[in-house]
Short mmCIF file of C-alpha atoms and ligand atoms in Angstrom, two decimals:
data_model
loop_
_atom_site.label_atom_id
_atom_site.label_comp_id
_atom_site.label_asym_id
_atom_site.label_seq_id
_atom_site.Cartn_x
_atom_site.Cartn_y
_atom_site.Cartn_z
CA UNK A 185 39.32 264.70 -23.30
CA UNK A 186 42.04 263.64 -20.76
CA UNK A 187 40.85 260.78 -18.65
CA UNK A 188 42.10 259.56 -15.28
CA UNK A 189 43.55 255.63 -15.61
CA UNK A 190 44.62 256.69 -19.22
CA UNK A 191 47.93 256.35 -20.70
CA UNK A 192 49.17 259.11 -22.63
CA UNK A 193 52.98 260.02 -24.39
CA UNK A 194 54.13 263.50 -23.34
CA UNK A 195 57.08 266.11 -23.41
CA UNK A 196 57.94 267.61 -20.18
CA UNK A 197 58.45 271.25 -20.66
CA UNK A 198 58.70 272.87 -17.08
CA UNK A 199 59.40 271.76 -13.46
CA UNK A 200 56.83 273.03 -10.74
CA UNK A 201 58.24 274.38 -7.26
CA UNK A 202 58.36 270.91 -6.16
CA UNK A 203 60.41 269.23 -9.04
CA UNK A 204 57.55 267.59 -10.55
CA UNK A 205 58.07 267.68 -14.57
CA UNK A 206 54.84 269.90 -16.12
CA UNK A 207 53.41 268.23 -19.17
CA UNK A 208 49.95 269.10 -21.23
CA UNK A 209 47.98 265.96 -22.22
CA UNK A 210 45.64 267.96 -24.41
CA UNK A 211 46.01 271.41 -23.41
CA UNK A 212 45.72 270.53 -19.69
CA UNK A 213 48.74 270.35 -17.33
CA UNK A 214 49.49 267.48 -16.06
CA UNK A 215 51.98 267.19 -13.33
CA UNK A 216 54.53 263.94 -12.66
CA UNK A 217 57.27 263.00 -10.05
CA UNK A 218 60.77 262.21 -11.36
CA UNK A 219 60.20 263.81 -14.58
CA UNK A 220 62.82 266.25 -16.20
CA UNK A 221 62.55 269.09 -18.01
CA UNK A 222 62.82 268.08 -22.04
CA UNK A 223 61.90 264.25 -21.34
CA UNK A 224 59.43 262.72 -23.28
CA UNK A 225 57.82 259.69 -21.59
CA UNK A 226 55.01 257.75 -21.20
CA UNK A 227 52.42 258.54 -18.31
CA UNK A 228 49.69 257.29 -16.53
CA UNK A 229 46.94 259.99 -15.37
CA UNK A 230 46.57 259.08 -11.34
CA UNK A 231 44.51 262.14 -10.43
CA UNK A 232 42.33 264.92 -12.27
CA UNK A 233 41.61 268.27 -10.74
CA UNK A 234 39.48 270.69 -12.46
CA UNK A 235 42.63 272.81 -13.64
CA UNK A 236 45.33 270.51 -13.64
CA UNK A 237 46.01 266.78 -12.72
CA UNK A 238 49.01 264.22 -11.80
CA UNK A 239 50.33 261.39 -13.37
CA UNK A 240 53.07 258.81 -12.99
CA UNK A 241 56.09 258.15 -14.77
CA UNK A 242 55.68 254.43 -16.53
CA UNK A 243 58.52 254.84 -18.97
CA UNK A 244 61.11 257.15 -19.99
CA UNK A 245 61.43 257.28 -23.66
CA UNK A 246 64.01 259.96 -24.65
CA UNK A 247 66.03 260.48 -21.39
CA UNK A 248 67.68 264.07 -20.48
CA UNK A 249 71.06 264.84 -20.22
CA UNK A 250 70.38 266.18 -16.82
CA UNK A 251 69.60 262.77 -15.51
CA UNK A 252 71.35 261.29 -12.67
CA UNK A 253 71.32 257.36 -11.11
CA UNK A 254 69.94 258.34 -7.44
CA UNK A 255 72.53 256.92 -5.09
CA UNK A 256 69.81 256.29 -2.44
CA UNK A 257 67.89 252.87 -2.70
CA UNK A 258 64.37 254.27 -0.99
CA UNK A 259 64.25 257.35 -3.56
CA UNK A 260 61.77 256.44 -4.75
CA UNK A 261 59.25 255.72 -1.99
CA UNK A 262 60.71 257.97 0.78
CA UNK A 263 59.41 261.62 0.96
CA UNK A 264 62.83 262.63 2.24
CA UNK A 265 64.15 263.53 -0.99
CA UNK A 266 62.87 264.76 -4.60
CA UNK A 267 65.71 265.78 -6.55
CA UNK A 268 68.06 263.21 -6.38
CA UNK A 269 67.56 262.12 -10.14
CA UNK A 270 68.88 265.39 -10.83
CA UNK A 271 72.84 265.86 -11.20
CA UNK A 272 73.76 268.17 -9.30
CA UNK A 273 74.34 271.39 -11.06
CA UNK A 274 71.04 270.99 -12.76
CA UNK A 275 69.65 270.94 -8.73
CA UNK A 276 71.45 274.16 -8.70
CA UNK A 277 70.40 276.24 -11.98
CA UNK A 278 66.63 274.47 -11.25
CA UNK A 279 66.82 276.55 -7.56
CA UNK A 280 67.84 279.94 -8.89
CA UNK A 281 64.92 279.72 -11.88
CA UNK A 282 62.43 278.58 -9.56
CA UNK A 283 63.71 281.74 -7.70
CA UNK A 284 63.75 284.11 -10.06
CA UNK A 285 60.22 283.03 -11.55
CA UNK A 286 58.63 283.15 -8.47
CA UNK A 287 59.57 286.80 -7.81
CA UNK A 288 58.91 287.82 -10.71
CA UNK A 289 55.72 286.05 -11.37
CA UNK A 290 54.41 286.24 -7.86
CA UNK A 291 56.26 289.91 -6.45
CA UNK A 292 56.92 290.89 -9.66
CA UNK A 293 60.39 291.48 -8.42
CA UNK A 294 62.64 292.86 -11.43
CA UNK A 295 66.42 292.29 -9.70
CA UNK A 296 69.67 290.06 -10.15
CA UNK A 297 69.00 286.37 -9.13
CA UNK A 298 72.75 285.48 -8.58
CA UNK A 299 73.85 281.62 -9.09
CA UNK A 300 72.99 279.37 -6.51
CA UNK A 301 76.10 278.93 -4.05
CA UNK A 302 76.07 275.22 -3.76
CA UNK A 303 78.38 272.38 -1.76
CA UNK A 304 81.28 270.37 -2.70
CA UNK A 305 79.74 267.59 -1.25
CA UNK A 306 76.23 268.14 -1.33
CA UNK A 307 75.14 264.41 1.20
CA UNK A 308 75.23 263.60 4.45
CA UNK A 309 74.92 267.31 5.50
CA UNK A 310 72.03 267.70 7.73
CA UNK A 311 72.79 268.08 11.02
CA UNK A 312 68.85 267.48 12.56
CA UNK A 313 66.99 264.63 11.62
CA UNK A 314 63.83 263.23 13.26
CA UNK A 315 62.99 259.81 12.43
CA UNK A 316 59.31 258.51 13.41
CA UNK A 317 59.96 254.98 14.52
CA UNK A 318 56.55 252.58 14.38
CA UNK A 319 56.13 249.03 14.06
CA UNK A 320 55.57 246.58 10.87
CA UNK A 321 54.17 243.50 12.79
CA UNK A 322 56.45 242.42 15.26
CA UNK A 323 59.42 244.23 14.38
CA UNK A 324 60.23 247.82 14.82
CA UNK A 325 60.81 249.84 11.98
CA UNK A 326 62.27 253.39 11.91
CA UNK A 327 62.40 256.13 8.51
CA UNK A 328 61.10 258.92 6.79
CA UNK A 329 57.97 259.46 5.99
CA UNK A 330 56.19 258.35 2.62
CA UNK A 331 55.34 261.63 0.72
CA UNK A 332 52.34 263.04 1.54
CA UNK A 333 51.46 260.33 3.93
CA UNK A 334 52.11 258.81 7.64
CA UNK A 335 53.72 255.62 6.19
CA UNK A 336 56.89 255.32 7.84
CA UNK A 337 59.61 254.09 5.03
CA UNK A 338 62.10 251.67 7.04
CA UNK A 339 65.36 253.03 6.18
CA UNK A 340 68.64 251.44 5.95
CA UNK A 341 70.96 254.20 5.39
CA UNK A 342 69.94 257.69 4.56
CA UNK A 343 72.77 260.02 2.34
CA UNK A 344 71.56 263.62 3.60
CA UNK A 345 72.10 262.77 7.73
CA UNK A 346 75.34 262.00 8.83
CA UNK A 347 76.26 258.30 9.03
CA UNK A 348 76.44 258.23 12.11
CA UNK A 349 72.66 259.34 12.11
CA UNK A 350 71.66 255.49 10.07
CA UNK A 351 73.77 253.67 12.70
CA UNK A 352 72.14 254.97 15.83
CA UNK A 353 68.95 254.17 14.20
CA UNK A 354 69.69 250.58 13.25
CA UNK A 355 70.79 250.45 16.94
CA UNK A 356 67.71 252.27 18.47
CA UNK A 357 65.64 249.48 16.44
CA UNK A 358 66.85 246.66 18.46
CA UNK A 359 67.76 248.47 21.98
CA UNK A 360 64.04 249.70 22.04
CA UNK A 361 62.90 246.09 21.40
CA UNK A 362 65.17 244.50 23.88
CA UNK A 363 64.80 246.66 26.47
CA UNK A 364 60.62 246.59 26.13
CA UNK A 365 60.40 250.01 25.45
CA UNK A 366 56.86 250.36 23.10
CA UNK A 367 56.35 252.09 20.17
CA UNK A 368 53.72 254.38 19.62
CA UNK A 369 51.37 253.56 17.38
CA UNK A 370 49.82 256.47 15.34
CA UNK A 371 46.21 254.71 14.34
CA UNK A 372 45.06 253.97 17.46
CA UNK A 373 46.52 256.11 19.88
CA UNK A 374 49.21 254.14 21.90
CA UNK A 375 52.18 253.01 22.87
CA UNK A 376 54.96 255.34 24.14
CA UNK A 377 57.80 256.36 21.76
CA UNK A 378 57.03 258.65 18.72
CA UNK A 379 60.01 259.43 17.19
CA UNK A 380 63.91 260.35 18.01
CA UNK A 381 65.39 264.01 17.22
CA UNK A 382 68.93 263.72 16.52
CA UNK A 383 71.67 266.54 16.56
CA UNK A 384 74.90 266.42 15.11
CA UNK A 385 77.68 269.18 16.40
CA UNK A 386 80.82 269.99 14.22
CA UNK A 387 82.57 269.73 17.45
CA UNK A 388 84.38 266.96 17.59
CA UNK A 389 81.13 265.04 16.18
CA UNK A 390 79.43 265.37 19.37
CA UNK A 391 75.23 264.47 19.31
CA UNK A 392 71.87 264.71 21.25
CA UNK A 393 69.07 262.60 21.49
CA UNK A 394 65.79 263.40 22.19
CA UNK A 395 63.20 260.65 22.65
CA UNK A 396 59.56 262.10 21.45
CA UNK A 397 57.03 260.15 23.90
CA UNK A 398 53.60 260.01 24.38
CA UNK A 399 53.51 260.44 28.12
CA UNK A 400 55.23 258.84 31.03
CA UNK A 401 58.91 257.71 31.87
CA UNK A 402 61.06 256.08 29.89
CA UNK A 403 61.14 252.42 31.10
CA UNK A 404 64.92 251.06 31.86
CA UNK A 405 66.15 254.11 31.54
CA UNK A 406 69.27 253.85 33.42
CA UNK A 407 69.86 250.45 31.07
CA UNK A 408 68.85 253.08 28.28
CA UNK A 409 71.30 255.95 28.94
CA UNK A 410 74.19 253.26 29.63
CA UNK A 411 73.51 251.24 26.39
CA UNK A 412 73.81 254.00 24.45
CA UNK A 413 76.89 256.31 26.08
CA UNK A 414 78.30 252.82 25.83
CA UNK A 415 77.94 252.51 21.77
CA UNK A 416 78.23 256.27 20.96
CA UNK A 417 80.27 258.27 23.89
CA UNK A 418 79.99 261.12 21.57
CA UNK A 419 76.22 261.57 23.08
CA UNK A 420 76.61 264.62 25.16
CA UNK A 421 72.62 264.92 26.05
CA UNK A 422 69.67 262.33 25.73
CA UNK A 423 66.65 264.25 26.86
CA UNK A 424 62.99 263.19 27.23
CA UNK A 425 59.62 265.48 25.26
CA UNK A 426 56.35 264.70 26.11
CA UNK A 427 54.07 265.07 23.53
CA UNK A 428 50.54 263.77 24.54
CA UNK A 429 48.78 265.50 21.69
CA UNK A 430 47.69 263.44 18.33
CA UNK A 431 49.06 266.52 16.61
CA UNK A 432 51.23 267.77 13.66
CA UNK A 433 53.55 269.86 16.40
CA UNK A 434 55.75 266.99 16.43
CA UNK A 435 57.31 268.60 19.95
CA UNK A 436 55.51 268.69 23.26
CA UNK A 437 55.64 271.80 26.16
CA UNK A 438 57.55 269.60 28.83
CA UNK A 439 60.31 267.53 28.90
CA UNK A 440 62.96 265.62 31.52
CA UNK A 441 66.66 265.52 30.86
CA UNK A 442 67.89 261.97 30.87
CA UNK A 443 71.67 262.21 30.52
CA UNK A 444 73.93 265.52 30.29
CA UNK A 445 72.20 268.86 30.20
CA UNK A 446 69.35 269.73 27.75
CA UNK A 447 72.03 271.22 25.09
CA UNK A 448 74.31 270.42 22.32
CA UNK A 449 76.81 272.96 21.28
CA UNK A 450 78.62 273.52 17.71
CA UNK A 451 80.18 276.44 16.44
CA UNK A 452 79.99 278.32 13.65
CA UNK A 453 82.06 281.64 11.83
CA UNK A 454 84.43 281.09 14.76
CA UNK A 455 81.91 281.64 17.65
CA UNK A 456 80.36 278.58 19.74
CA UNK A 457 76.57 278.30 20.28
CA UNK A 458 74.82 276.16 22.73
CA UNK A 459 71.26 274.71 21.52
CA UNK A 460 68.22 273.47 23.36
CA UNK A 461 66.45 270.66 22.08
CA UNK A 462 63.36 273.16 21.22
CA UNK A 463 65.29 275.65 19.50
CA UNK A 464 65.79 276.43 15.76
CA UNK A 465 69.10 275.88 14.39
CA UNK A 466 70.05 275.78 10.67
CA UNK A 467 70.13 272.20 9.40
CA UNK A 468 73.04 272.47 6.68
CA UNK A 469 76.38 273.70 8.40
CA UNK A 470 78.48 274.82 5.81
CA UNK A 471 76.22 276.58 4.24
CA UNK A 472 74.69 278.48 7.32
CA UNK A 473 78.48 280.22 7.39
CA UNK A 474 78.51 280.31 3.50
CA UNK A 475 74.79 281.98 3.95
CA UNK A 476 75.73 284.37 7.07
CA UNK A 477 78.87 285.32 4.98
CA UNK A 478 77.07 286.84 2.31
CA UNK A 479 74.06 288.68 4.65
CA UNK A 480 77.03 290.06 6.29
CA UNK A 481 78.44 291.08 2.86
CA UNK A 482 75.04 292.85 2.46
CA UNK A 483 74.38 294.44 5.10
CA UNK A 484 77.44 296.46 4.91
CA UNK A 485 77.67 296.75 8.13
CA UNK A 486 79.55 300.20 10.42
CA UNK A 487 81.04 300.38 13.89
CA UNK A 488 78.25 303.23 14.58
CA UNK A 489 75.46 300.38 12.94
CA UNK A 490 72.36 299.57 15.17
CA UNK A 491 70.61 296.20 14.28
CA UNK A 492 67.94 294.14 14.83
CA UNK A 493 67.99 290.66 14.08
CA UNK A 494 64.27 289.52 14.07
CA UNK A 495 63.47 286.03 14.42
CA UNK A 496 66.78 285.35 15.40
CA UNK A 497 66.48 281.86 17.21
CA UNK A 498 69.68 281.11 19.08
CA UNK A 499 70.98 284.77 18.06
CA UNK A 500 73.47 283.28 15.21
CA UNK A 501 72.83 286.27 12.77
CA UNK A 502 73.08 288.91 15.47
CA UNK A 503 75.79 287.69 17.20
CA UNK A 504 77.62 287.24 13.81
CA UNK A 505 77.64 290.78 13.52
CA UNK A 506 78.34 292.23 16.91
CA UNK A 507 81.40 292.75 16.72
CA UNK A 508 81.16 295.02 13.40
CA UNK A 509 78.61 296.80 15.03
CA UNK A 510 77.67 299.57 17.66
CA UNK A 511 74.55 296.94 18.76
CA UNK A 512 72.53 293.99 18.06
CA UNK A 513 68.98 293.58 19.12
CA UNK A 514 67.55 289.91 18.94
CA UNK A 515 63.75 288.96 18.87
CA UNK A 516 62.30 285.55 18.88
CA UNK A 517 59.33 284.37 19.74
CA UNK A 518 60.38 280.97 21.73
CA UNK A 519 61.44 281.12 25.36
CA UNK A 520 63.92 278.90 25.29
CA UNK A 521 65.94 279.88 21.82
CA UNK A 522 66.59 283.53 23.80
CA UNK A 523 67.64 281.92 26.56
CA UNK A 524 70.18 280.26 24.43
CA UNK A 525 71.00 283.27 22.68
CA UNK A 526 71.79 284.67 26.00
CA UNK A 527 73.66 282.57 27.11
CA UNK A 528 75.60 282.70 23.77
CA UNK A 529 76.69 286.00 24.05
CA UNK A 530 78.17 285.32 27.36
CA UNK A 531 79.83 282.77 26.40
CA UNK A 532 81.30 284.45 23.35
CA UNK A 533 81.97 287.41 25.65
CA UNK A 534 79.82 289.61 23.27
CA UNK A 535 78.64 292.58 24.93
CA UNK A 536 76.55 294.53 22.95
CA UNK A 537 73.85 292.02 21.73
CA UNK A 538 70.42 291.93 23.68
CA UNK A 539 67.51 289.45 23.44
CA UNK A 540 63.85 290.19 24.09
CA UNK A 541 61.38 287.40 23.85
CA UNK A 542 58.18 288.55 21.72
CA UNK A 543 56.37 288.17 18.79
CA UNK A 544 58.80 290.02 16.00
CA UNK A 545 55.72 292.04 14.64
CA UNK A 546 54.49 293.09 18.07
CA UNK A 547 58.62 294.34 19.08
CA UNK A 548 59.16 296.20 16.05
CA UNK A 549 56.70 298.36 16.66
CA UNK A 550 58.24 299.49 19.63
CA UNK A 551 61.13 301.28 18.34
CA UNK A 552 61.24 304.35 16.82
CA UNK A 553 61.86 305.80 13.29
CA UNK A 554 65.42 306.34 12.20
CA UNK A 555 66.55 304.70 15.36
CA UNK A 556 67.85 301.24 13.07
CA UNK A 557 70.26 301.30 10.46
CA UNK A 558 70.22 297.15 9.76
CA UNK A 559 67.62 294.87 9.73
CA UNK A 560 68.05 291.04 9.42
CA UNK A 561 64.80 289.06 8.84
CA UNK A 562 64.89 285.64 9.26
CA UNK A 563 61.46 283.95 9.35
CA UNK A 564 59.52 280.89 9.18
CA UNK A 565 58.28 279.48 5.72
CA UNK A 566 55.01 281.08 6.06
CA UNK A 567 57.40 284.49 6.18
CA UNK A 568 56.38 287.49 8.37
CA UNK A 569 52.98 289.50 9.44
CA UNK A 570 51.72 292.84 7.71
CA UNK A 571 52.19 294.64 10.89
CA UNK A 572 56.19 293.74 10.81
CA UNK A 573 56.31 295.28 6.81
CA UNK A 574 54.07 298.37 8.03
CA UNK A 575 56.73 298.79 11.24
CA UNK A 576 60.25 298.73 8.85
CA UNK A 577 58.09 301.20 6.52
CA UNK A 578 57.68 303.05 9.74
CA UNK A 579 60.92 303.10 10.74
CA UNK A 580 62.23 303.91 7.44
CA UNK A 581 65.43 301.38 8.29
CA UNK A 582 68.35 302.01 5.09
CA UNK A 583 68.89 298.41 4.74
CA UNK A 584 66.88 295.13 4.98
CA UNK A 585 68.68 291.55 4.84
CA UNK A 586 65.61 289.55 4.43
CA UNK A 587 66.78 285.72 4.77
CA UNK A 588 64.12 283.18 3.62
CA UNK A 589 63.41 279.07 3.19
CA UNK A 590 60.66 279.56 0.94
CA UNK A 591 60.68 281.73 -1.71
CA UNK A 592 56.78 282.57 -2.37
CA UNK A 593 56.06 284.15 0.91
CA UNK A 594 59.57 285.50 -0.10
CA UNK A 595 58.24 287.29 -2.85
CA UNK A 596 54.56 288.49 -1.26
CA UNK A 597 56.90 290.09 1.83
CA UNK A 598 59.53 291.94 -0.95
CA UNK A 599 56.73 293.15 -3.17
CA UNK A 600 54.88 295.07 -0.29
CA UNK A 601 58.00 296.85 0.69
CA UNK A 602 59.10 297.41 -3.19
CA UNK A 603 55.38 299.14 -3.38
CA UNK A 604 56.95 301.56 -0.17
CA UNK A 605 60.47 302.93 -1.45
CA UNK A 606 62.44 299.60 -0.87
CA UNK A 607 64.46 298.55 -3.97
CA UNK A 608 65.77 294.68 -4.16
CA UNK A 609 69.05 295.28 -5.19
CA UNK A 610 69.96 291.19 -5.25
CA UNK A 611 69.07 287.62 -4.34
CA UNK A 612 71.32 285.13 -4.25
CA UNK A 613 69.89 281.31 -3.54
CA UNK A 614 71.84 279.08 -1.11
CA UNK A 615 71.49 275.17 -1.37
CA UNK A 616 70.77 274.07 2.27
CA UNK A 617 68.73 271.19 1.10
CA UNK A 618 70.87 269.38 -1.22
CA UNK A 619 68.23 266.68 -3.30
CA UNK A 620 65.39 268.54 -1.94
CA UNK A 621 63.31 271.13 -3.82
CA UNK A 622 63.78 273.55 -0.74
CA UNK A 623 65.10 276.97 -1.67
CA UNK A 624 66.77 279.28 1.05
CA UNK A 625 67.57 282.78 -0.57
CA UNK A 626 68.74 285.75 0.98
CA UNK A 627 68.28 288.86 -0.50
CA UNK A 628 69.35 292.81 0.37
CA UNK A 629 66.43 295.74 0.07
CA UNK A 630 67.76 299.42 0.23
CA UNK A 631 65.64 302.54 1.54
CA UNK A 632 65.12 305.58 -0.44
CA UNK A 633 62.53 308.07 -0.24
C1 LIG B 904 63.99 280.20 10.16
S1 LIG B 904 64.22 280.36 11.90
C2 LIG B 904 65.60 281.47 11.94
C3 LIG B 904 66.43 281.42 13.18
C4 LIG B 904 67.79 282.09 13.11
N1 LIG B 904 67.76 283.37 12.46
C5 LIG B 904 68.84 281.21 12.50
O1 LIG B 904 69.42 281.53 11.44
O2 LIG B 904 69.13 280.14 13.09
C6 LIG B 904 62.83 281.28 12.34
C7 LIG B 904 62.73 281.66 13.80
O3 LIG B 904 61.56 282.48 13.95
C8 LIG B 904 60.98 282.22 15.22
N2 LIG B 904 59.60 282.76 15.13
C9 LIG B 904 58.51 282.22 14.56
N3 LIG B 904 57.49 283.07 14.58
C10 LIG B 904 57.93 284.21 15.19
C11 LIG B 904 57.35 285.48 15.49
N4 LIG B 904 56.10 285.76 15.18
N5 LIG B 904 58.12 286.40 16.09
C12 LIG B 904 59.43 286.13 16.42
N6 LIG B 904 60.02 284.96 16.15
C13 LIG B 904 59.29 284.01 15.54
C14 LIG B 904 61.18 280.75 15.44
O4 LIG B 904 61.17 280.44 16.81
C15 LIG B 904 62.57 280.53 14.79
O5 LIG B 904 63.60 280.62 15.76
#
């Protein structure tokens, strides 16, 4: 019988959602980080569960092919990243399979799983990061976290932010220090400064900073705003979120605007966006316009078209299509992503896009049958509500773009309306998280009764 502490030789045969390599150590999976598909290695059993268990990689003994060097030196303790060890196309081929198993397996979605459209340059591509900062003894120390834990890795230089990102860190690091500004410190409850959000624009590299406190001002902060416009004049906001909650929403409801306006603005497909510090915005760039490209493609979008674009954050899907369309309806639930997508279409002098702030599954039900011809869905990873399926069902709308970052709620939302005359004609799987396991797919669903 397997037994936890034991060492055991093993063949890999399978990857889990995650990227851990699936092994059986007598008939019972086993489940290790950093292992590839067709390895054989030696393993230590860390964990048992009553169906399955994990183990650690001690040593590789026949190596795949697929095998890359990770160029980052904290790969292997950081959370940040779990693919790295892959090469890259195997990162690709490993995110369409995981696709296409888990819609089949889980939706039991029979359709065409395209290739997934990866990047040329697949580091340094994430235009958000938020780095906890804590301290390690006297020194301050700022990083990712430790998977599964609150251990804050103190990280030199990370290769999926932009550069720029691991310099203002470094510099944060001592400027915080010199200018007595405490860290918050997570076991007991205190201090002052959580963690920094940074945003980096494709406009001429601009960035904001947000500062993620507990409570109160931010001490020196003249000396603060100067220091840093000083070092990096491409800061175009630093703004201030209170967050007095121990809590895993890492942002709090109020916030003070230390330099600039609360807003960073980048563009993408041609059209400029401006973006609050609370608002979603797509992380990867290039392959946001790569992604929005193809849902276009899908859509198949008419002048005479009316469309919704639910969940539509800062109205980038929407207003992508305006100007193909008769009309674009945007819903999201957070106040201050509509406002942005308001302003948006002003400033992109579209004219035919509206916004209403709601819950998507509460405004869909509002409209009435054969009254939509397009509908984008765009939602968070735990996907959408019942009562949004039951209102497209309703509404009978010919043609669902159904955009997603997590392919099992992917395939429980697809497999409802495949059980209510919607087809899936075709996935295709972008790579927004280069060395990360995450999936985004977008796929197209046609109407007929
Ligand atoms: C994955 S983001 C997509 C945003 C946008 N479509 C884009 O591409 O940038 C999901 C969005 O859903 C919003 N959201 C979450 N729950 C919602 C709900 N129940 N109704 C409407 N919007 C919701 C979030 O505020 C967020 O803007």
């Amino acid at each position: 019988m397997i037994e936890k502490n034991a060492y055991y030789e093993v063949t890999f045969t399978d990857l889990t959602h995650d990227a851990m390599g699936v092994c059986k150590v007598e008939g019972f999976p086993v489940f290790v980080k950093d292992a590839l598909k067709g390895e054989k290695a030696l393993i230590k059993v860390i964990k048992l569960n009553k169906n399955f268990g994990f183990g650690r990689l001690i040593e590789i003994r026949e190596e795949s092919p697929f095998r890359k060097l990770p160029i980052c030196e904290h790969y292997h303790v950081c959370g940040g990243c779990n693919t790295m060890h892959m090469n890259y196309q195997t990162q690709l081929d490993f995110k369409r399979y995981r696709t296409q198993e888990t819609l089949s397996k889980l939706g039991k979605i029979k359709t065409e799983v395209k290739e997934t459209v990866g990047m040329n340059n697949p580091y340094y591509y994430r235009n958000k990061a938020i780095i906890p900062f804590g301290m390690r003894g006297d020194k301050v120390i700022a990083g990712l976290y430790k998977q599964r834990t609150h251990e804050i890795v103190n990280i030199k230089r990370c290769h999926i932010f932009p550069r720029m990102v691991s310099e203002m860190v470094r510099y944060l690091k001592s400027l915080f220090y010199e200018l007595g500004i405490e860290i918050y410190k997570e076991d007991i409850d205190q201090g002052f400064l959580k963690a920094v959000m940074f945003r980096h624009s494709e406009i001429d590299h601009q960035m904001s900073i947000t500062l993620i406190t507990r409570n109160g001002k931010v001490p020196e902060k003249e000396e603060f705003v100067r220091n840093i416009l000083e070092r990096f004049p491409n800061v175009v906001s630093i703004v201030q979120n209170i967050q007095p909650d121990q809590s895993n929403v890492l942002l709090g409801p109020k916030h003070r605007v230390l330099y600039g306006k609360d807003a960073l603005n980048d563009r993408l497909l041609g059209l400029e966006y401006e973006i609050s510090h609370r608002s979603f915005y797509q992380v990867n760039p290039i392959q946001t316009e790569q992604m929005y490209t193809k849902a276009m493609e899908y859509a198949e979008l008419k002048p005479t078209d009316r469309v919704i674009d639910a969940y539509c954050g800062i109205g980038t899907i929407g207003l992508s299509a305006a100007n193909k369309v008769a009309e674009v309806v945007g819903i999201d639930v957070v106040k201050d992503a509509i406002k942005n997508a308001v302003q948006n279409a002003k400033n992109n002098q579209i004219k035919n896009a509206k916004f209403i702030v709601g819950k998507a599954e509460d405004v869909m039900a509002t409209f009435t049958a054969g009254s939509i011809d397009v509908l984008f869905v765009d939602p968070p990873r735990k996907g959408v509500e019942k009562k949004f399926l039951e209102a497209i069902i309703k509404l009978r709308i010919p043609r669902v773009v159904y955009i997603s970052c997590n392919v099992s709620t992917l395939a429980r939302d697809l497999n409802f309306l495949q059980a209510n005359n919607y087809t899936v004609r075709e996935v295709t799987p972008f790579d927004m998280f280069p060395q990360t396991s995450h999936i985004e797919a977008v796929s197209v669903l046609d109407y007929s009764k």
